[in-house]
């Protein structure tokens, strides 16, 4: 288990304006190589490149995150219309990163290990760049429970597969458990914004983060399956009773790491299907493409409103 000291430090960081790391070793490094971004503190002027960042949006796919930055650029009237923003991580094909004005858009791949590696380097990048008052939002896809497909869920709490608001990791052979609370005010602000987007339903609820898309989410259509439809339904009903509205694969480590480093964080995911009705995602491509734009539209509107009020 994490020591009380570690937990207290992480809580203290909650109120800090600057991005803080929970690692004293970083201050002693001569150079910090952000290997999976193809960036380094000695070859790149990180404060000049990123010091003005106030909003970071992360999502699974590189093309979706490129689409998001183009959308935000058009909404905010930044950059040249139609222009393709350059990928800042062009030296590597692990992750893609784009920036317009104070908005940074980064892809994280699928699952906890992939997003965790990206977040270690992103949090260090924001720290080295001396960024302050940063809001970070994951925009993604998910499976809904009892919601019409295409509904958007703003996460109140990211919970694990036992419905606990915790992220557990094995560190040096020991269990380290970190809380996954998200910023309550940010949830309210996003929820307020959603009232201006009446074309789709937005709800606030808990999000279950799993380590797998198939058995981990109770699907019956993977290569392996050791339970029945009835078992699956009982599990999803138990999740629903615990306030879970959707299931995805990154929210818990995202919430835990951002919280520990003092970032205001939120998770906004569209539901691609209702898991009470089935497991396969069979909607036509154009329908899924439109669904995936919904979190982008909500978060784009939120950023626009924040900057207008700034
Ligand atoms: C949502 O969708 C992906 C799996 O299809 C995964 O990254 C997630 O969280
Ligand atoms: N992403 C998930 O993780 N699960 C789903 O059911 C759909 C998208």
PDB file of C-alpha atoms and ligand atoms in Angstrom:
ATOM      1  CA  UNK A   1       0.000   0.000   0.000  1.00  0.00           C
ATOM      2  CA  UNK A   2       1.113   3.608  -0.532  1.00  0.00           C
ATOM      3  CA  UNK A   3       2.604   5.238   2.561  1.00  0.00           C
ATOM      4  CA  UNK A   4       0.584   7.923   4.366  1.00  0.00           C
ATOM      5  CA  UNK A   5       3.386  10.389   3.450  1.00  0.00           C
ATOM      6  CA  UNK A   6       2.966   9.752  -0.257  1.00  0.00           C
ATOM      7  CA  UNK A   7      -0.788  10.119  -0.013  1.00  0.00           C
ATOM      8  CA  UNK A   8      -0.504  13.400   1.953  1.00  0.00           C
ATOM      9  CA  UNK A   9       1.926  14.859  -0.585  1.00  0.00           C
ATOM     10  CA  UNK A  10      -0.432  13.927  -3.382  1.00  0.00           C
ATOM     11  CA  UNK A  11      -3.333  15.611  -1.557  1.00  0.00           C
ATOM     12  CA  UNK A  12      -1.289  18.772  -0.910  1.00  0.00           C
ATOM     13  CA  UNK A  13      -0.544  18.996  -4.618  1.00  0.00           C
ATOM     14  CA  UNK A  14      -4.275  19.181  -5.242  1.00  0.00           C
ATOM     15  CA  UNK A  15      -4.379  22.924  -4.525  1.00  0.00           C
ATOM     16  CA  UNK A  16      -1.165  23.819  -6.299  1.00  0.00           C
ATOM     17  CA  UNK A  17      -1.316  25.988  -9.402  1.00  0.00           C
ATOM     18  CA  UNK A  18       1.889  24.703 -10.972  1.00  0.00           C
ATOM     19  CA  UNK A  19       2.203  21.193 -12.282  1.00  0.00           C
ATOM     20  CA  UNK A  20       4.096  19.273  -9.604  1.00  0.00           C
ATOM     21  CA  UNK A  21       5.841  15.957  -9.853  1.00  0.00           C
ATOM     22  CA  UNK A  22       5.856  13.411  -7.023  1.00  0.00           C
ATOM     23  CA  UNK A  23       9.444  12.393  -7.751  1.00  0.00           C
ATOM     24  CA  UNK A  24      12.487  14.101  -6.186  1.00  0.00           C
ATOM     25  CA  UNK A  25      14.821  12.396  -8.682  1.00  0.00           C
ATOM     26  CA  UNK A  26      13.737  14.565 -11.595  1.00  0.00           C
ATOM     27  CA  UNK A  27      15.277  17.737 -10.105  1.00  0.00           C
ATOM     28  CA  UNK A  28      18.683  16.009 -10.052  1.00  0.00           C
ATOM     29  CA  UNK A  29      18.684  15.055 -13.747  1.00  0.00           C
ATOM     30  CA  UNK A  30      21.027  17.030 -16.044  1.00  0.00           C
ATOM     31  CA  UNK A  31      18.861  16.149 -19.010  1.00  0.00           C
ATOM     32  CA  UNK A  32      15.386  14.603 -19.072  1.00  0.00           C
ATOM     33  CA  UNK A  33      14.663  12.611 -22.211  1.00  0.00           C
ATOM     34  CA  UNK A  34      10.943  12.234 -22.932  1.00  0.00           C
ATOM     35  CA  UNK A  35      11.698   9.182 -25.026  1.00  0.00           C
ATOM     36  CA  UNK A  36       8.222   8.304 -26.326  1.00  0.00           C
ATOM     37  CA  UNK A  37       7.586  11.928 -27.380  1.00  0.00           C
ATOM     38  CA  UNK A  38      10.971  12.355 -29.102  1.00  0.00           C
ATOM     39  CA  UNK A  39      11.593  15.461 -26.942  1.00  0.00           C
ATOM     40  CA  UNK A  40      14.282  16.323 -24.376  1.00  0.00           C
ATOM     41  CA  UNK A  41      15.094  19.183 -22.001  1.00  0.00           C
ATOM     42  CA  UNK A  42      18.506  19.670 -23.642  1.00  0.00           C
ATOM     43  CA  UNK A  43      17.440  19.618 -27.287  1.00  0.00           C
ATOM     44  CA  UNK A  44      14.099  21.431 -26.959  1.00  0.00           C
ATOM     45  CA  UNK A  45      13.184  24.711 -25.251  1.00  0.00           C
ATOM     46  CA  UNK A  46      10.151  23.288 -23.450  1.00  0.00           C
ATOM     47  CA  UNK A  47       9.136  26.541 -21.668  1.00  0.00           C
ATOM     48  CA  UNK A  48       9.148  28.367 -25.035  1.00  0.00           C
ATOM     49  CA  UNK A  49       7.294  25.558 -26.809  1.00  0.00           C
ATOM     50  CA  UNK A  50       4.699  24.747 -24.130  1.00  0.00           C
ATOM     51  CA  UNK A  51       4.813  27.393 -21.347  1.00  0.00           C
ATOM     52  CA  UNK A  52       1.476  28.935 -22.412  1.00  0.00           C
ATOM     53  CA  UNK A  53      -0.504  25.640 -22.334  1.00  0.00           C
ATOM     54  CA  UNK A  54      -3.693  25.898 -20.235  1.00  0.00           C
ATOM     55  CA  UNK A  55      -5.815  23.074 -21.695  1.00  0.00           C
ATOM     56  CA  UNK A  56      -4.628  19.574 -22.505  1.00  0.00           C
ATOM     57  CA  UNK A  57      -6.949  17.119 -24.231  1.00  0.00           C
ATOM     58  CA  UNK A  58      -5.962  13.494 -24.549  1.00  0.00           C
ATOM     59  CA  UNK A  59      -7.633  10.689 -26.469  1.00  0.00           C
ATOM     60  CA  UNK A  60      -6.815   7.251 -27.857  1.00  0.00           C
ATOM     61  CA  UNK A  61      -6.327   7.777 -31.556  1.00  0.00           C
ATOM     62  CA  UNK A  62      -3.762  10.053 -33.276  1.00  0.00           C
ATOM     63  CA  UNK A  63      -6.181  10.962 -36.094  1.00  0.00           C
ATOM     64  CA  UNK A  64      -8.963  11.855 -33.642  1.00  0.00           C
ATOM     65  CA  UNK A  65      -6.590  14.113 -31.688  1.00  0.00           C
ATOM     66  CA  UNK A  66      -5.465  15.773 -34.923  1.00  0.00           C
ATOM     67  CA  UNK A  67      -9.126  16.273 -35.856  1.00  0.00           C
ATOM     68  CA  UNK A  68      -9.735  17.754 -32.406  1.00  0.00           C
ATOM     69  CA  UNK A  69      -6.980  20.361 -32.675  1.00  0.00           C
ATOM     70  CA  UNK A  70      -8.222  21.378 -36.143  1.00  0.00           C
ATOM     71  CA  UNK A  71     -11.727  21.743 -34.728  1.00  0.00           C
ATOM     72  CA  UNK A  72     -10.499  23.815 -31.766  1.00  0.00           C
ATOM     73  CA  UNK A  73      -8.315  25.978 -34.049  1.00  0.00           C
ATOM     74  CA  UNK A  74     -11.361  26.771 -36.208  1.00  0.00           C
ATOM     75  CA  UNK A  75     -13.588  27.414 -33.159  1.00  0.00           C
ATOM     76  CA  UNK A  76     -11.046  29.727 -31.547  1.00  0.00           C
ATOM     77  CA  UNK A  77     -10.030  31.393 -34.822  1.00  0.00           C
ATOM     78  CA  UNK A  78      -6.407  30.309 -34.387  1.00  0.00           C
ATOM     79  CA  UNK A  79      -4.022  29.153 -37.130  1.00  0.00           C
ATOM     80  CA  UNK A  80      -4.761  29.259 -40.856  1.00  0.00           C
ATOM     81  CA  UNK A  81      -8.134  27.770 -41.912  1.00  0.00           C
ATOM     82  CA  UNK A  82      -7.823  24.184 -43.187  1.00  0.00           C
ATOM     83  CA  UNK A  83      -4.100  24.077 -42.391  1.00  0.00           C
ATOM     84  CA  UNK A  84      -2.765  20.737 -41.126  1.00  0.00           C
ATOM     85  CA  UNK A  85      -1.151  21.277 -37.723  1.00  0.00           C
ATOM     86  CA  UNK A  86       2.323  19.681 -37.448  1.00  0.00           C
ATOM     87  CA  UNK A  87       2.796  16.639 -35.209  1.00  0.00           C
ATOM     88  CA  UNK A  88       5.215  17.799 -32.478  1.00  0.00           C
ATOM     89  CA  UNK A  89       6.187  14.145 -31.832  1.00  0.00           C
ATOM     90  CA  UNK A  90       7.176  13.534 -35.446  1.00  0.00           C
ATOM     91  CA  UNK A  91      10.454  11.897 -34.307  1.00  0.00           C
ATOM     92  CA  UNK A  92       8.470   8.915 -32.971  1.00  0.00           C
ATOM     93  CA  UNK A  93       5.294   7.099 -33.982  1.00  0.00           C
ATOM     94  CA  UNK A  94       4.304   6.120 -30.422  1.00  0.00           C
ATOM     95  CA  UNK A  95       2.145   9.170 -29.698  1.00  0.00           C
ATOM     96  CA  UNK A  96       0.980  12.207 -31.663  1.00  0.00           C
ATOM     97  CA  UNK A  97       0.895  15.753 -30.230  1.00  0.00           C
ATOM     98  CA  UNK A  98      -0.565  18.961 -31.659  1.00  0.00           C
ATOM     99  CA  UNK A  99      -0.791  22.505 -30.301  1.00  0.00           C
ATOM    100  CA  UNK A 100      -2.781  25.613 -31.123  1.00  0.00           C
ATOM    101  CA  UNK A 101      -2.544  28.621 -28.810  1.00  0.00           C
ATOM    102  CA  UNK A 102      -3.042  27.431 -25.209  1.00  0.00           C
ATOM    103  CA  UNK A 103      -4.507  24.046 -26.236  1.00  0.00           C
ATOM    104  CA  UNK A 104      -2.465  20.843 -26.471  1.00  0.00           C
ATOM    105  CA  UNK A 105      -3.920  17.662 -27.978  1.00  0.00           C
ATOM    106  CA  UNK A 106      -2.150  14.330 -27.367  1.00  0.00           C
ATOM    107  CA  UNK A 107      -2.975  10.730 -28.311  1.00  0.00           C
ATOM    108  CA  UNK A 108      -2.494   7.967 -25.728  1.00  0.00           C
ATOM    109  CA  UNK A 109      -3.255   4.641 -27.423  1.00  0.00           C
ATOM    110  CA  UNK A 110      -5.416   1.973 -25.797  1.00  0.00           C
ATOM    111  CA  UNK A 111      -5.373   0.835 -22.193  1.00  0.00           C
ATOM    112  CA  UNK A 112      -3.778   1.697 -18.859  1.00  0.00           C
ATOM    113  CA  UNK A 113      -0.131   0.875 -19.688  1.00  0.00           C
ATOM    114  CA  UNK A 114      -0.192   2.985 -22.863  1.00  0.00           C
ATOM    115  CA  UNK A 115      -1.831   6.057 -21.304  1.00  0.00           C
ATOM    116  CA  UNK A 116       0.335   5.767 -18.153  1.00  0.00           C
ATOM    117  CA  UNK A 117       3.578   5.972 -20.149  1.00  0.00           C
ATOM    118  CA  UNK A 118       2.226   8.951 -22.077  1.00  0.00           C
ATOM    119  CA  UNK A 119       1.083  10.683 -18.856  1.00  0.00           C
ATOM    120  CA  UNK A 120       4.465  10.281 -17.107  1.00  0.00           C
ATOM    121  CA  UNK A 121       6.083  12.115 -20.013  1.00  0.00           C
ATOM    122  CA  UNK A 122       3.260  14.645 -20.477  1.00  0.00           C
ATOM    123  CA  UNK A 123       3.276  15.600 -16.777  1.00  0.00           C
ATOM    124  CA  UNK A 124       7.063  16.001 -16.886  1.00  0.00           C
ATOM    125  CA  UNK A 125       6.771  18.078 -20.073  1.00  0.00           C
ATOM    126  CA  UNK A 126       4.253  20.426 -18.386  1.00  0.00           C
ATOM    127  CA  UNK A 127       6.503  20.615 -15.311  1.00  0.00           C
ATOM    128  CA  UNK A 128       9.672  21.393 -17.310  1.00  0.00           C
ATOM    129  CA  UNK A 129       7.704  23.967 -19.335  1.00  0.00           C
ATOM    130  CA  UNK A 130       6.647  25.586 -16.004  1.00  0.00           C
ATOM    131  CA  UNK A 131       2.971  25.449 -16.968  1.00  0.00           C
ATOM    132  CA  UNK A 132       0.428  26.665 -14.425  1.00  0.00           C
ATOM    133  CA  UNK A 133      -3.343  26.325 -13.931  1.00  0.00           C
ATOM    134  CA  UNK A 134      -3.645  23.516 -16.432  1.00  0.00           C
ATOM    135  CA  UNK A 135      -6.957  21.736 -17.062  1.00  0.00           C
ATOM    136  CA  UNK A 136      -6.678  18.275 -18.608  1.00  0.00           C
ATOM    137  CA  UNK A 137      -9.564  16.365 -20.177  1.00  0.00           C
ATOM    138  CA  UNK A 138      -9.683  12.857 -21.637  1.00  0.00           C
ATOM    139  CA  UNK A 139     -12.091  12.689 -24.572  1.00  0.00           C
ATOM    140  CA  UNK A 140     -12.888   9.162 -25.610  1.00  0.00           C
ATOM    141  CA  UNK A 141     -15.234   6.322 -26.455  1.00  0.00           C
ATOM    142  CA  UNK A 142     -16.860   3.800 -24.155  1.00  0.00           C
ATOM    143  CA  UNK A 143     -19.610   1.219 -23.788  1.00  0.00           C
ATOM    144  CA  UNK A 144     -22.722   2.560 -22.039  1.00  0.00           C
ATOM    145  CA  UNK A 145     -24.892   0.768 -19.492  1.00  0.00           C
ATOM    146  CA  UNK A 146     -28.601   1.449 -20.039  1.00  0.00           C
ATOM    147  CA  UNK A 147     -27.950   4.580 -22.126  1.00  0.00           C
ATOM    148  CA  UNK A 148     -28.964   5.280 -25.692  1.00  0.00           C
ATOM    149  CA  UNK A 149     -25.854   4.895 -27.917  1.00  0.00           C
ATOM    150  CA  UNK A 150     -24.333   8.282 -28.674  1.00  0.00           C
ATOM    151  CA  UNK A 151     -24.958   9.584 -25.138  1.00  0.00           C
ATOM    152  CA  UNK A 152     -22.039  11.427 -23.561  1.00  0.00           C
ATOM    153  CA  UNK A 153     -20.899  10.633 -20.005  1.00  0.00           C
ATOM    154  CA  UNK A 154     -18.992  13.132 -17.846  1.00  0.00           C
ATOM    155  CA  UNK A 155     -17.231  11.009 -15.236  1.00  0.00           C
ATOM    156  CA  UNK A 156     -18.010  11.715 -11.594  1.00  0.00           C
ATOM    157  CA  UNK A 157     -15.707   8.967 -10.277  1.00  0.00           C
ATOM    158  CA  UNK A 158     -13.423   6.598 -12.161  1.00  0.00           C
ATOM    159  CA  UNK A 159     -13.856   3.166 -10.567  1.00  0.00           C
ATOM    160  CA  UNK A 160     -12.108  -0.165 -11.001  1.00  0.00           C
ATOM    161  CA  UNK A 161     -13.684  -3.512 -11.946  1.00  0.00           C
ATOM    162  CA  UNK A 162     -14.782  -3.937  -8.285  1.00  0.00           C
ATOM    163  CA  UNK A 163     -16.491  -0.497  -8.547  1.00  0.00           C
ATOM    164  CA  UNK A 164     -13.931   1.060  -6.157  1.00  0.00           C
ATOM    165  CA  UNK A 165     -12.650   4.625  -6.823  1.00  0.00           C
ATOM    166  CA  UNK A 166      -9.028   3.444  -6.768  1.00  0.00           C
ATOM    167  CA  UNK A 167      -6.164   2.714  -9.101  1.00  0.00           C
ATOM    168  CA  UNK A 168      -3.909  -0.128  -7.980  1.00  0.00           C
ATOM    169  CA  UNK A 169      -0.428  -0.772  -9.330  1.00  0.00           C
ATOM    170  CA  UNK A 170       2.345  -3.142  -8.315  1.00  0.00           C
ATOM    171  CA  UNK A 171       5.475  -1.107  -7.496  1.00  0.00           C
ATOM    172  CA  UNK A 172       8.635  -2.928  -6.381  1.00  0.00           C
ATOM    173  CA  UNK A 173       6.498  -6.012  -5.750  1.00  0.00           C
ATOM    174  CA  UNK A 174       4.036  -4.160  -3.490  1.00  0.00           C
ATOM    175  CA  UNK A 175       0.492  -2.913  -4.040  1.00  0.00           C
ATOM    176  CA  UNK A 176       0.264   0.872  -4.335  1.00  0.00           C
ATOM    177  CA  UNK A 177      -3.294   2.204  -4.298  1.00  0.00           C
ATOM    178  CA  UNK A 178      -4.055   5.764  -5.384  1.00  0.00           C
ATOM    179  CA  UNK A 179      -7.411   7.596  -5.269  1.00  0.00           C
ATOM    180  CA  UNK A 180      -9.138   8.421  -8.557  1.00  0.00           C
ATOM    181  CA  UNK A 181     -11.255  11.432  -7.563  1.00  0.00           C
ATOM    182  CA  UNK A 182     -11.865  13.938 -10.310  1.00  0.00           C
ATOM    183  CA  UNK A 183     -12.455  17.688  -9.974  1.00  0.00           C
ATOM    184  CA  UNK A 184     -16.100  18.140  -8.876  1.00  0.00           C
ATOM    185  CA  UNK A 185     -16.279  21.754 -10.042  1.00  0.00           C
ATOM    186  CA  UNK A 186     -14.996  20.845 -13.474  1.00  0.00           C
ATOM    187  CA  UNK A 187     -17.709  18.162 -13.715  1.00  0.00           C
ATOM    188  CA  UNK A 188     -20.315  20.842 -12.933  1.00  0.00           C
ATOM    189  CA  UNK A 189     -18.824  23.303 -15.434  1.00  0.00           C
ATOM    190  CA  UNK A 190     -18.824  20.711 -18.214  1.00  0.00           C
ATOM    191  CA  UNK A 191     -22.344  19.642 -17.294  1.00  0.00           C
ATOM    192  CA  UNK A 192     -23.494  23.293 -17.516  1.00  0.00           C
ATOM    193  CA  UNK A 193     -21.872  23.566 -20.973  1.00  0.00           C
ATOM    194  CA  UNK A 194     -23.678  20.440 -22.168  1.00  0.00           C
ATOM    195  CA  UNK A 195     -26.997  22.281 -21.792  1.00  0.00           C
ATOM    196  CA  UNK A 196     -26.023  24.295 -24.902  1.00  0.00           C
ATOM    197  CA  UNK A 197     -25.649  21.076 -26.927  1.00  0.00           C
ATOM    198  CA  UNK A 198     -29.157  19.695 -27.115  1.00  0.00           C
ATOM    199  CA  UNK A 199     -28.598  17.384 -30.118  1.00  0.00           C
ATOM    200  CA  UNK A 200     -27.341  14.638 -27.803  1.00  0.00           C
ATOM    201  CA  UNK A 201     -27.847  13.591 -24.206  1.00  0.00           C
ATOM    202  CA  UNK A 202     -25.098  14.200 -21.649  1.00  0.00           C
ATOM    203  CA  UNK A 203     -25.157  12.610 -18.193  1.00  0.00           C
ATOM    204  CA  UNK A 204     -22.871  12.648 -15.170  1.00  0.00           C
ATOM    205  CA  UNK A 205     -22.011   9.205 -13.778  1.00  0.00           C
ATOM    206  CA  UNK A 206     -19.295   6.830 -12.694  1.00  0.00           C
ATOM    207  CA  UNK A 207     -16.995   5.289 -15.279  1.00  0.00           C
ATOM    208  CA  UNK A 208     -15.575   1.809 -14.864  1.00  0.00           C
ATOM    209  CA  UNK A 209     -12.008   1.396 -16.099  1.00  0.00           C
ATOM    210  CA  UNK A 210     -11.017  -2.145 -17.071  1.00  0.00           C
ATOM    211  CA  UNK A 211      -7.767  -3.816 -18.131  1.00  0.00           C
ATOM    212  CA  UNK A 212      -9.323  -5.499 -21.173  1.00  0.00           C
ATOM    213  CA  UNK A 213     -11.996  -4.838 -23.808  1.00  0.00           C
ATOM    214  CA  UNK A 214     -13.385  -8.409 -23.901  1.00  0.00           C
ATOM    215  CA  UNK A 215     -13.551 -10.562 -20.734  1.00  0.00           C
ATOM    216  CA  UNK A 216     -12.533  -7.542 -18.629  1.00  0.00           C
ATOM    217  CA  UNK A 217     -15.736  -5.780 -19.744  1.00  0.00           C
ATOM    218  CA  UNK A 218     -17.900  -8.921 -19.535  1.00  0.00           C
ATOM    219  CA  UNK A 219     -18.163  -9.434 -23.301  1.00  0.00           C
ATOM    220  CA  UNK A 220     -19.326 -12.781 -24.633  1.00  0.00           C
ATOM    221  CA  UNK A 221     -17.639 -12.384 -28.032  1.00  0.00           C
ATOM    222  CA  UNK A 222     -13.902 -12.546 -27.255  1.00  0.00           C
ATOM    223  CA  UNK A 223     -11.574 -15.462 -28.069  1.00  0.00           C
ATOM    224  CA  UNK A 224     -12.035 -16.598 -24.459  1.00  0.00           C
ATOM    225  CA  UNK A 225     -15.141 -16.492 -22.284  1.00  0.00           C
ATOM    226  CA  UNK A 226     -15.694 -18.308 -18.997  1.00  0.00           C
ATOM    227  CA  UNK A 227     -19.223 -17.078 -18.075  1.00  0.00           C
ATOM    228  CA  UNK A 228     -22.805 -16.933 -19.395  1.00  0.00           C
ATOM    229  CA  UNK A 229     -25.076 -14.143 -20.676  1.00  0.00           C
ATOM    230  CA  UNK A 230     -26.839 -14.307 -17.317  1.00  0.00           C
ATOM    231  CA  UNK A 231     -23.552 -13.808 -15.401  1.00  0.00           C
ATOM    232  CA  UNK A 232     -22.731 -10.869 -17.673  1.00  0.00           C
ATOM    233  CA  UNK A 233     -26.119  -9.238 -17.115  1.00  0.00           C
ATOM    234  CA  UNK A 234     -25.807  -9.680 -13.325  1.00  0.00           C
ATOM    235  CA  UNK A 235     -22.373  -7.975 -13.377  1.00  0.00           C
ATOM    236  CA  UNK A 236     -23.554  -5.047 -15.512  1.00  0.00           C
ATOM    237  CA  UNK A 237     -26.603  -4.598 -13.268  1.00  0.00           C
ATOM    238  CA  UNK A 238     -24.325  -4.545 -10.210  1.00  0.00           C
ATOM    239  CA  UNK A 239     -22.165  -1.923 -11.956  1.00  0.00           C
ATOM    240  CA  UNK A 240     -25.267   0.152 -12.738  1.00  0.00           C
ATOM    241  CA  UNK A 241     -26.376  -0.101  -9.100  1.00  0.00           C
ATOM    242  CA  UNK A 242     -22.931   1.257  -8.121  1.00  0.00           C
ATOM    243  CA  UNK A 243     -23.582   4.308 -10.326  1.00  0.00           C
ATOM    244  CA  UNK A 244     -21.543   3.107 -13.318  1.00  0.00           C
ATOM    245  CA  UNK A 245     -22.849   4.564 -16.581  1.00  0.00           C
ATOM    246  CA  UNK A 246     -20.054   3.576 -18.925  1.00  0.00           C
ATOM    247  CA  UNK A 247     -16.975   1.370 -19.333  1.00  0.00           C
ATOM    248  CA  UNK A 248     -13.626   2.233 -20.884  1.00  0.00           C
ATOM    249  CA  UNK A 249      -9.943   1.489 -20.375  1.00  0.00           C
ATOM    250  CA  UNK A 250      -7.947   4.517 -19.195  1.00  0.00           C
ATOM    251  CA  UNK A 251      -9.909   6.710 -16.773  1.00  0.00           C
ATOM    252  CA  UNK A 252      -8.616   5.345 -13.456  1.00  0.00           C
ATOM    253  CA  UNK A 253      -4.884   5.815 -14.037  1.00  0.00           C
ATOM    254  CA  UNK A 254      -5.603   9.124 -15.775  1.00  0.00           C
ATOM    255  CA  UNK A 255      -7.536  10.392 -12.727  1.00  0.00           C
ATOM    256  CA  UNK A 256      -4.962   9.071 -10.240  1.00  0.00           C
ATOM    257  CA  UNK A 257      -1.890  10.512 -11.985  1.00  0.00           C
ATOM    258  CA  UNK A 258      -3.386  13.926 -12.802  1.00  0.00           C
ATOM    259  CA  UNK A 259      -4.679  14.304  -9.259  1.00  0.00           C
ATOM    260  CA  UNK A 260      -1.273  13.453  -7.787  1.00  0.00           C
ATOM    261  CA  UNK A 261       0.403  16.144  -9.920  1.00  0.00           C
ATOM    262  CA  UNK A 262      -2.123  18.892  -9.145  1.00  0.00           C
ATOM    263  CA  UNK A 263      -4.001  19.069 -12.445  1.00  0.00           C
ATOM    264  CA  UNK A 264      -7.715  19.756 -12.716  1.00  0.00           C
ATOM    265  CA  UNK A 265      -8.860  16.681 -14.614  1.00  0.00           C
ATOM    266  CA  UNK A 266     -12.047  15.400 -16.272  1.00  0.00           C
ATOM    267  CA  UNK A 267     -13.130  12.467 -18.430  1.00  0.00           C
ATOM    268  CA  UNK A 268     -15.753  12.908 -21.171  1.00  0.00           C
ATOM    269  CA  UNK A 269     -16.636   9.825 -23.223  1.00  0.00           C
ATOM    270  CA  UNK A 270     -19.336   9.026 -25.756  1.00  0.00           C
ATOM    271  CA  UNK A 271     -21.051   5.628 -25.521  1.00  0.00           C
ATOM    272  CA  UNK A 272     -20.855   3.627 -28.771  1.00  0.00           C
ATOM    273  CA  UNK A 273     -23.394   0.965 -27.731  1.00  0.00           C
ATOM    274  CA  UNK A 274     -25.579  -0.120 -24.835  1.00  0.00           C
ATOM    275  CA  UNK A 275     -23.846  -3.092 -23.214  1.00  0.00           C
ATOM    276  CA  UNK A 276     -27.162  -4.369 -21.793  1.00  0.00           C
ATOM    277  CA  UNK A 277     -28.224  -4.925 -25.423  1.00  0.00           C
ATOM    278  CA  UNK A 278     -25.076  -6.501 -26.861  1.00  0.00           C
ATOM    279  CA  UNK A 279     -21.306  -6.609 -27.209  1.00  0.00           C
ATOM    280  CA  UNK A 280     -20.441  -5.945 -30.847  1.00  0.00           C
ATOM    281  CA  UNK A 281     -20.103  -2.414 -32.189  1.00  0.00           C
ATOM    282  CA  UNK A 282     -22.095  -2.632 -35.421  1.00  0.00           C
ATOM    283  CA  UNK A 283     -23.264   0.931 -36.098  1.00  0.00           C
ATOM    284  CA  UNK A 284     -22.244   2.260 -39.520  1.00  0.00           C
ATOM    285  CA  UNK A 285     -18.950   4.127 -39.800  1.00  0.00           C
ATOM    286  CA  UNK A 286     -20.591   7.527 -40.365  1.00  0.00           C
ATOM    287  CA  UNK A 287     -22.723   7.106 -37.222  1.00  0.00           C
ATOM    288  CA  UNK A 288     -19.692   6.169 -35.099  1.00  0.00           C
ATOM    289  CA  UNK A 289     -17.678   9.043 -36.587  1.00  0.00           C
ATOM    290  CA  UNK A 290     -20.403  11.518 -35.593  1.00  0.00           C
ATOM    291  CA  UNK A 291     -20.661   9.991 -32.087  1.00  0.00           C
ATOM    292  CA  UNK A 292     -16.910  10.452 -31.624  1.00  0.00           C
ATOM    293  CA  UNK A 293     -17.197  14.155 -32.367  1.00  0.00           C
ATOM    294  CA  UNK A 294     -19.598  14.710 -29.473  1.00  0.00           C
ATOM    295  CA  UNK A 295     -17.032  14.822 -26.608  1.00  0.00           C
ATOM    296  CA  UNK A 296     -14.891  17.067 -28.844  1.00  0.00           C
ATOM    297  CA  UNK A 297     -17.777  19.459 -29.342  1.00  0.00           C
ATOM    298  CA  UNK A 298     -18.561  19.639 -25.633  1.00  0.00           C
ATOM    299  CA  UNK A 299     -14.927  20.149 -24.638  1.00  0.00           C
ATOM    300  CA  UNK A 300     -14.352  22.602 -27.522  1.00  0.00           C
ATOM    301  CA  UNK A 301     -17.285  24.682 -26.292  1.00  0.00           C
ATOM    302  CA  UNK A 302     -15.995  24.521 -22.710  1.00  0.00           C
ATOM    303  CA  UNK A 303     -12.535  25.777 -23.745  1.00  0.00           C
ATOM    304  CA  UNK A 304     -14.059  28.542 -25.855  1.00  0.00           C
ATOM    305  CA  UNK A 305     -16.201  29.712 -22.931  1.00  0.00           C
ATOM    306  CA  UNK A 306     -13.247  29.586 -20.516  1.00  0.00           C
ATOM    307  CA  UNK A 307     -11.078  31.651 -22.850  1.00  0.00           C
ATOM    308  CA  UNK A 308     -13.872  34.151 -23.490  1.00  0.00           C
ATOM    309  CA  UNK A 309     -14.270  34.622 -19.721  1.00  0.00           C
ATOM    310  CA  UNK A 310     -10.516  34.797 -19.064  1.00  0.00           C
TER     311      UNK A 310
HETATM  312  C1  LIG B   1     -12.226   3.050 -25.341  1.00  0.00           C
HETATM  313  O1  LIG B   1     -12.115   2.506 -26.553  1.00  0.00           O
HETATM  314  C2  LIG B   1     -10.886   1.762 -26.630  1.00  0.00           C
HETATM  315  C3  LIG B   1     -11.193   0.318 -26.892  1.00  0.00           C
HETATM  316  O2  LIG B   1     -11.899   0.147 -28.091  1.00  0.00           O
HETATM  317  C4  LIG B   1     -10.190   2.028 -25.333  1.00  0.00           C
HETATM  318  O3  LIG B   1      -9.016   2.779 -25.500  1.00  0.00           O
HETATM  319  C5  LIG B   1     -11.160   2.799 -24.586  1.00  0.00           C
HETATM  320  O4  LIG B   1     -10.916   3.275 -23.362  1.00  0.00           O
HETATM  321  N1  LIG B   2     -14.519   1.304 -25.612  1.00  0.00           N
HETATM  322  C1  LIG B   2     -14.534   0.395 -24.613  1.00  0.00           C
HETATM  323  O1  LIG B   2     -13.582   0.307 -23.842  1.00  0.00           O
HETATM  324  N2  LIG B   2     -15.616  -0.382 -24.480  1.00  0.00           N
HETATM  325  C2  LIG B   2     -16.659  -0.329 -25.325  1.00  0.00           C
HETATM  326  O2  LIG B   2     -17.610  -1.097 -25.165  1.00  0.00           O
HETATM  327  C3  LIG B   2     -16.625   0.613 -26.369  1.00  0.00           C
HETATM  328  C4  LIG B   2     -15.535   1.411 -26.507  1.00  0.00           C
END
